[in-house]
Amino acid sequence: MNWLPVYLSLKVAFYATLLTAILGIPLGWLLARGRFAGSSFLSTVVMLPMVLPPTVLGYYLLLLIGRQSIIGRWLQDTLQINLVFTWQGAVLAAAIVSLPLMVRAVQASVENVDPGAEDVARTLGKSELVVFSRITLPLAWQGILAGLVLAFARAMGEFGATLMVAGNIPGKTQTLSIAIYDAVQGGNYQQANFLVILISVITIGSLMALNKFSGYKRW
Amino acid sequence: MLQFSVVKSYDDFVLKKKWTAGRGEVIALFGPSGSGKSLSLRSIAGLEKPDRGFIKINNRYIFHHDRKIDVPVSERRVGYVPQNYGLFPHMKIGENISFGMHRISREEKNQRVTELLSRVGLESKLNKYPSQLSGGEKQRIALLRALANSPEVLLLDEPFSAVDIPVRKILRNEIREFLEQWAIPVVLVTHDPEDIDILAVKTVHYGIDHDPVLKSGYPETDAISV
């Protein structure tokens, strides 16, 4: 059995979830609490990866970070970073695809936090950062956790955008779902079955863990 | 002493009010919903920014449009009890009350919390969560929390709207006795005339004002200054 795609997928999903959290938590909070012009536009843009075909997303991403683009050339020339056909590129693709799930979950759970409690904390002399970290975040953490699990599961199974950006290089960018496709194409059903069962177990396991956690309340 | 003289427009509605509350005085802002009562309260707390006018606590302007004074919420020293009390559901009662206490030791905090709780006879609730309290108990805790920092003004937004009518009667009298111990201006938002009869010293009537003149041009601040 070839375990490399499993290891690679776990690595890509881990970093993609991290990136999604860094972007998604502030974005979800902003969409739930911010009163600013353009919030509905922002909401639309953030949700786009949910409805666009992953291949289209991957193509956009290629245009953005490929050597022909300004950003891609700058990354290459100034920072010596090349994202195309690398596992870091796969992280980027998976993160973008998972972002809407994270933002949605955070937005919904922040909207559920009593704004009165946040206002009281402000009048009690607390800064916005303290209000967020001691009131909003602890009260919204279940939704945020749900977002993280969904983002991880989505990143784990990412196929289309990853294939466009990172390609199918065994041992380098060949993630689980791509390896499954590759194995089936090559008639290697033993490897395909192994990977299919594994990804099913991981995904079902994480969703079950999520269900167990989401009923938990200390107060 | 709290002086309030504010103009604020909200969609097609204009709030234009001027009133004063003295030390130990309970002033009721009375009127139908949508007449800007809560907006006034939130302006004093610093949660909304008026378009014009000023708000002054004792000798300190916390907002003055023309002098460009707008003290941040966290520095206004106001006690605020929102409509549904805004208790922190994930913190025990003791933590709720001590949340706003700054720069004092843990022992001092605990001592102060116990002392406050004993004033309302709720010492036994120290380690309970808000969800384990009755409506009236929640209200008393919210009051204690607002007063724990020795604020210069106390703001109460519809304090009895979340409790049953029989409980309201008891709570009103309780609150009145309790507030008499604190010599600060209290602003009470209500649409219940009974609240006024029992609690308020002064009443300011709020109405829904759709004055087209006000909409097209705001009066000069001088025109409404005290």
mmCIF file with all atom_site columns, C-alpha atoms in Angstrom, chain A residues 87-178:
data_model
loop_
_atom_site.group_PDB
_atom_site.id
_atom_site.type_symbol
_atom_site.label_atom_id
_atom_site.label_alt_id
_atom_site.label_comp_id
_atom_site.label_asym_id
_atom_site.label_entity_id
_atom_site.label_seq_id
_atom_site.pdbx_PDB_ins_code
_atom_site.Cartn_x
_atom_site.Cartn_y
_atom_site.Cartn_z
_atom_site.occupancy
_atom_site.B_iso_or_equiv
_atom_site.pdbx_formal_charge
_atom_site.auth_seq_id
_atom_site.auth_comp_id
_atom_site.auth_asym_id
_atom_site.auth_atom_id
_atom_site.pdbx_PDB_model_num
ATOM 1  C CA . TRP A 1 87  ? 2.074   21.049 -2.195  1.00 0.00 ? 87  TRP A CA 1
ATOM 2  C CA . GLN A 1 88  ? 1.890   24.661 -0.980  1.00 0.00 ? 88  GLN A CA 1
ATOM 3  C CA . GLY A 1 89  ? -0.163  25.404 -4.085  1.00 0.00 ? 89  GLY A CA 1
ATOM 4  C CA . ALA A 1 90  ? -2.463  22.539 -3.088  1.00 0.00 ? 90  ALA A CA 1
ATOM 5  C CA . VAL A 1 91  ? -2.820  24.138 0.356   1.00 0.00 ? 91  VAL A CA 1
ATOM 6  C CA . LEU A 1 92  ? -3.886  27.409 -1.248  1.00 0.00 ? 92  LEU A CA 1
ATOM 7  C CA . ALA A 1 93  ? -6.422  25.665 -3.489  1.00 0.00 ? 93  ALA A CA 1
ATOM 8  C CA . ALA A 1 94  ? -7.885  23.633 -0.605  1.00 0.00 ? 94  ALA A CA 1
ATOM 9  C CA . ALA A 1 95  ? -8.031  26.703 1.648   1.00 0.00 ? 95  ALA A CA 1
ATOM 10 C CA . ILE A 1 96  ? -9.993  28.728 -0.895  1.00 0.00 ? 96  ILE A CA 1
ATOM 11 C CA . VAL A 1 97  ? -12.450 25.916 -1.465  1.00 0.00 ? 97  VAL A CA 1
ATOM 12 C CA . SER A 1 98  ? -12.946 25.448 2.311   1.00 0.00 ? 98  SER A CA 1
ATOM 13 C CA . LEU A 1 99  ? -13.193 29.151 3.155   1.00 0.00 ? 99  LEU A CA 1
ATOM 14 C CA . PRO A 1 100 ? -16.963 29.573 2.592   1.00 0.00 ? 100 PRO A CA 1
ATOM 15 C CA . LEU A 1 101 ? -17.735 26.703 5.005   1.00 0.00 ? 101 LEU A CA 1
ATOM 16 C CA . MET A 1 102 ? -15.593 28.326 7.690   1.00 0.00 ? 102 MET A CA 1
ATOM 17 C CA . VAL A 1 103 ? -16.963 31.845 7.138   1.00 0.00 ? 103 VAL A CA 1
ATOM 18 C CA . ARG A 1 104 ? -20.567 30.643 7.132   1.00 0.00 ? 104 ARG A CA 1
ATOM 19 C CA . ALA A 1 105 ? -20.119 28.700 10.371  1.00 0.00 ? 105 ALA A CA 1
ATOM 20 C CA . VAL A 1 106 ? -18.353 31.582 12.138  1.00 0.00 ? 106 VAL A CA 1
ATOM 21 C CA . GLN A 1 107 ? -20.848 34.160 10.876  1.00 0.00 ? 107 GLN A CA 1
ATOM 22 C CA . ALA A 1 108 ? -23.841 32.125 12.061  1.00 0.00 ? 108 ALA A CA 1
ATOM 23 C CA . SER A 1 109 ? -22.375 31.455 15.495  1.00 0.00 ? 109 SER A CA 1
ATOM 24 C CA . VAL A 1 110 ? -21.276 35.065 16.056  1.00 0.00 ? 110 VAL A CA 1
ATOM 25 C CA . GLU A 1 111 ? -24.753 36.253 15.057  1.00 0.00 ? 111 GLU A CA 1
ATOM 26 C CA . ASN A 1 112 ? -26.082 34.019 17.836  1.00 0.00 ? 112 ASN A CA 1
ATOM 27 C CA . VAL A 1 113 ? -24.007 35.752 20.516  1.00 0.00 ? 113 VAL A CA 1
ATOM 28 C CA . ASP A 1 114 ? -26.112 38.254 22.481  1.00 0.00 ? 114 ASP A CA 1
ATOM 29 C CA . PRO A 1 115 ? -24.990 41.743 21.351  1.00 0.00 ? 115 PRO A CA 1
ATOM 30 C CA . GLY A 1 116 ? -26.182 43.018 24.746  1.00 0.00 ? 116 GLY A CA 1
ATOM 31 C CA . ALA A 1 117 ? -23.472 40.978 26.493  1.00 0.00 ? 117 ALA A CA 1
ATOM 32 C CA . GLU A 1 118 ? -20.830 42.441 24.172  1.00 0.00 ? 118 GLU A CA 1
ATOM 33 C CA . ASP A 1 119 ? -22.126 45.959 24.811  1.00 0.00 ? 119 ASP A CA 1
ATOM 34 C CA . VAL A 1 120 ? -22.030 45.441 28.581  1.00 0.00 ? 120 VAL A CA 1
ATOM 35 C CA . ALA A 1 121 ? -18.411 44.263 28.340  1.00 0.00 ? 121 ALA A CA 1
ATOM 36 C CA . ARG A 1 122 ? -17.575 47.476 26.455  1.00 0.00 ? 122 ARG A CA 1
ATOM 37 C CA . THR A 1 123 ? -19.187 49.649 29.120  1.00 0.00 ? 123 THR A CA 1
ATOM 38 C CA . LEU A 1 124 ? -17.214 47.705 31.743  1.00 0.00 ? 124 LEU A CA 1
ATOM 39 C CA . GLY A 1 125 ? -14.038 49.140 30.273  1.00 0.00 ? 125 GLY A CA 1
ATOM 40 C CA . LYS A 1 126 ? -12.988 46.373 27.903  1.00 0.00 ? 126 LYS A CA 1
ATOM 41 C CA . SER A 1 127 ? -11.327 46.945 24.531  1.00 0.00 ? 127 SER A CA 1
ATOM 42 C CA . GLU A 1 128 ? -12.725 45.425 21.337  1.00 0.00 ? 128 GLU A CA 1
ATOM 43 C CA . LEU A 1 129 ? -10.010 42.774 21.446  1.00 0.00 ? 129 LEU A CA 1
ATOM 44 C CA . VAL A 1 130 ? -10.943 41.727 24.994  1.00 0.00 ? 130 VAL A CA 1
ATOM 45 C CA . VAL A 1 131 ? -14.656 41.750 24.114  1.00 0.00 ? 131 VAL A CA 1
ATOM 46 C CA . PHE A 1 132 ? -13.925 39.447 21.208  1.00 0.00 ? 132 PHE A CA 1
ATOM 47 C CA . SER A 1 133 ? -11.575 37.076 23.021  1.00 0.00 ? 133 SER A CA 1
ATOM 48 C CA . ARG A 1 134 ? -13.494 36.809 26.315  1.00 0.00 ? 134 ARG A CA 1
ATOM 49 C CA . ILE A 1 135 ? -17.134 37.140 25.224  1.00 0.00 ? 135 ILE A CA 1
ATOM 50 C CA . THR A 1 136 ? -17.654 36.562 21.501  1.00 0.00 ? 136 THR A CA 1
ATOM 51 C CA . LEU A 1 137 ? -15.097 33.809 20.930  1.00 0.00 ? 137 LEU A CA 1
ATOM 52 C CA . PRO A 1 138 ? -15.970 31.574 23.916  1.00 0.00 ? 138 PRO A CA 1
ATOM 53 C CA . LEU A 1 139 ? -19.679 31.874 23.119  1.00 0.00 ? 139 LEU A CA 1
ATOM 54 C CA . ALA A 1 140 ? -19.187 31.169 19.419  1.00 0.00 ? 140 ALA A CA 1
ATOM 55 C CA . TRP A 1 141 ? -16.527 28.471 19.754  1.00 0.00 ? 141 TRP A CA 1
ATOM 56 C CA . GLN A 1 142 ? -18.842 25.571 18.928  1.00 0.00 ? 142 GLN A CA 1
ATOM 57 C CA . GLY A 1 143 ? -19.708 27.113 15.575  1.00 0.00 ? 143 GLY A CA 1
ATOM 58 C CA . ILE A 1 144 ? -16.070 27.898 14.962  1.00 0.00 ? 144 ILE A CA 1
ATOM 59 C CA . LEU A 1 145 ? -15.119 24.308 15.789  1.00 0.00 ? 145 LEU A CA 1
ATOM 60 C CA . ALA A 1 146 ? -17.798 23.074 13.400  1.00 0.00 ? 146 ALA A CA 1
ATOM 61 C CA . GLY A 1 147 ? -16.337 25.347 10.730  1.00 0.00 ? 147 GLY A CA 1
ATOM 62 C CA . LEU A 1 148 ? -12.850 23.972 11.359  1.00 0.00 ? 148 LEU A CA 1
ATOM 63 C CA . VAL A 1 149 ? -13.991 20.352 11.090  1.00 0.00 ? 149 VAL A CA 1
ATOM 64 C CA . LEU A 1 150 ? -15.970 21.014 7.914   1.00 0.00 ? 150 LEU A CA 1
ATOM 65 C CA . ALA A 1 151 ? -13.066 22.953 6.414   1.00 0.00 ? 151 ALA A CA 1
ATOM 66 C CA . PHE A 1 152 ? -10.683 20.112 7.256   1.00 0.00 ? 152 PHE A CA 1
ATOM 67 C CA . ALA A 1 153 ? -12.990 17.485 5.777   1.00 0.00 ? 153 ALA A CA 1
ATOM 68 C CA . ARG A 1 154 ? -13.501 19.558 2.643   1.00 0.00 ? 154 ARG A CA 1
ATOM 69 C CA . ALA A 1 155 ? -9.763  20.186 2.275   1.00 0.00 ? 155 ALA A CA 1
ATOM 70 C CA . MET A 1 156 ? -9.079  16.475 2.764   1.00 0.00 ? 156 MET A CA 1
ATOM 71 C CA . GLY A 1 157 ? -11.283 15.599 -0.199  1.00 0.00 ? 157 GLY A CA 1
ATOM 72 C CA . GLU A 1 158 ? -10.363 18.521 -2.489  1.00 0.00 ? 158 GLU A CA 1
ATOM 73 C CA . PHE A 1 159 ? -9.858  17.400 -6.080  1.00 0.00 ? 159 PHE A CA 1
ATOM 74 C CA . GLY A 1 160 ? -10.599 19.827 -8.920  1.00 0.00 ? 160 GLY A CA 1
ATOM 75 C CA . ALA A 1 161 ? -8.860  23.008 -7.871  1.00 0.00 ? 161 ALA A CA 1
ATOM 76 C CA . THR A 1 162 ? -5.909  21.063 -6.460  1.00 0.00 ? 162 THR A CA 1
ATOM 77 C CA . LEU A 1 163 ? -5.424  19.177 -9.709  1.00 0.00 ? 163 LEU A CA 1
ATOM 78 C CA . MET A 1 164 ? -5.425  22.419 -11.706 1.00 0.00 ? 164 MET A CA 1
ATOM 79 C CA . VAL A 1 165 ? -2.941  24.204 -9.454  1.00 0.00 ? 165 VAL A CA 1
ATOM 80 C CA . ALA A 1 166 ? -0.736  21.443 -8.075  1.00 0.00 ? 166 ALA A CA 1
ATOM 81 C CA . GLY A 1 167 ? -1.077  18.762 -10.703 1.00 0.00 ? 167 GLY A CA 1
ATOM 82 C CA . ASN A 1 168 ? -0.651  15.047 -10.142 1.00 0.00 ? 168 ASN A CA 1
ATOM 83 C CA . ILE A 1 169 ? 2.946   14.437 -9.173  1.00 0.00 ? 169 ILE A CA 1
ATOM 84 C CA . PRO A 1 170 ? 3.253   11.179 -7.166  1.00 0.00 ? 170 PRO A CA 1
ATOM 85 C CA . GLY A 1 171 ? 4.935   11.784 -3.821  1.00 0.00 ? 171 GLY A CA 1
ATOM 86 C CA . LYS A 1 172 ? 4.855   15.557 -4.306  1.00 0.00 ? 172 LYS A CA 1
ATOM 87 C CA . THR A 1 173 ? 1.356   16.805 -5.066  1.00 0.00 ? 173 THR A CA 1
ATOM 88 C CA . GLN A 1 174 ? -0.620  13.613 -5.474  1.00 0.00 ? 174 GLN A CA 1
ATOM 89 C CA . THR A 1 175 ? -3.177  13.916 -2.681  1.00 0.00 ? 175 THR A CA 1
ATOM 90 C CA . LEU A 1 176 ? -5.663  11.256 -1.621  1.00 0.00 ? 176 LEU A CA 1
ATOM 91 C CA . SER A 1 177 ? -8.518  12.016 -3.982  1.00 0.00 ? 177 SER A CA 1
ATOM 92 C CA . ILE A 1 178 ? -6.172  12.493 -6.914  1.00 0.00 ? 178 ILE A CA 1
#
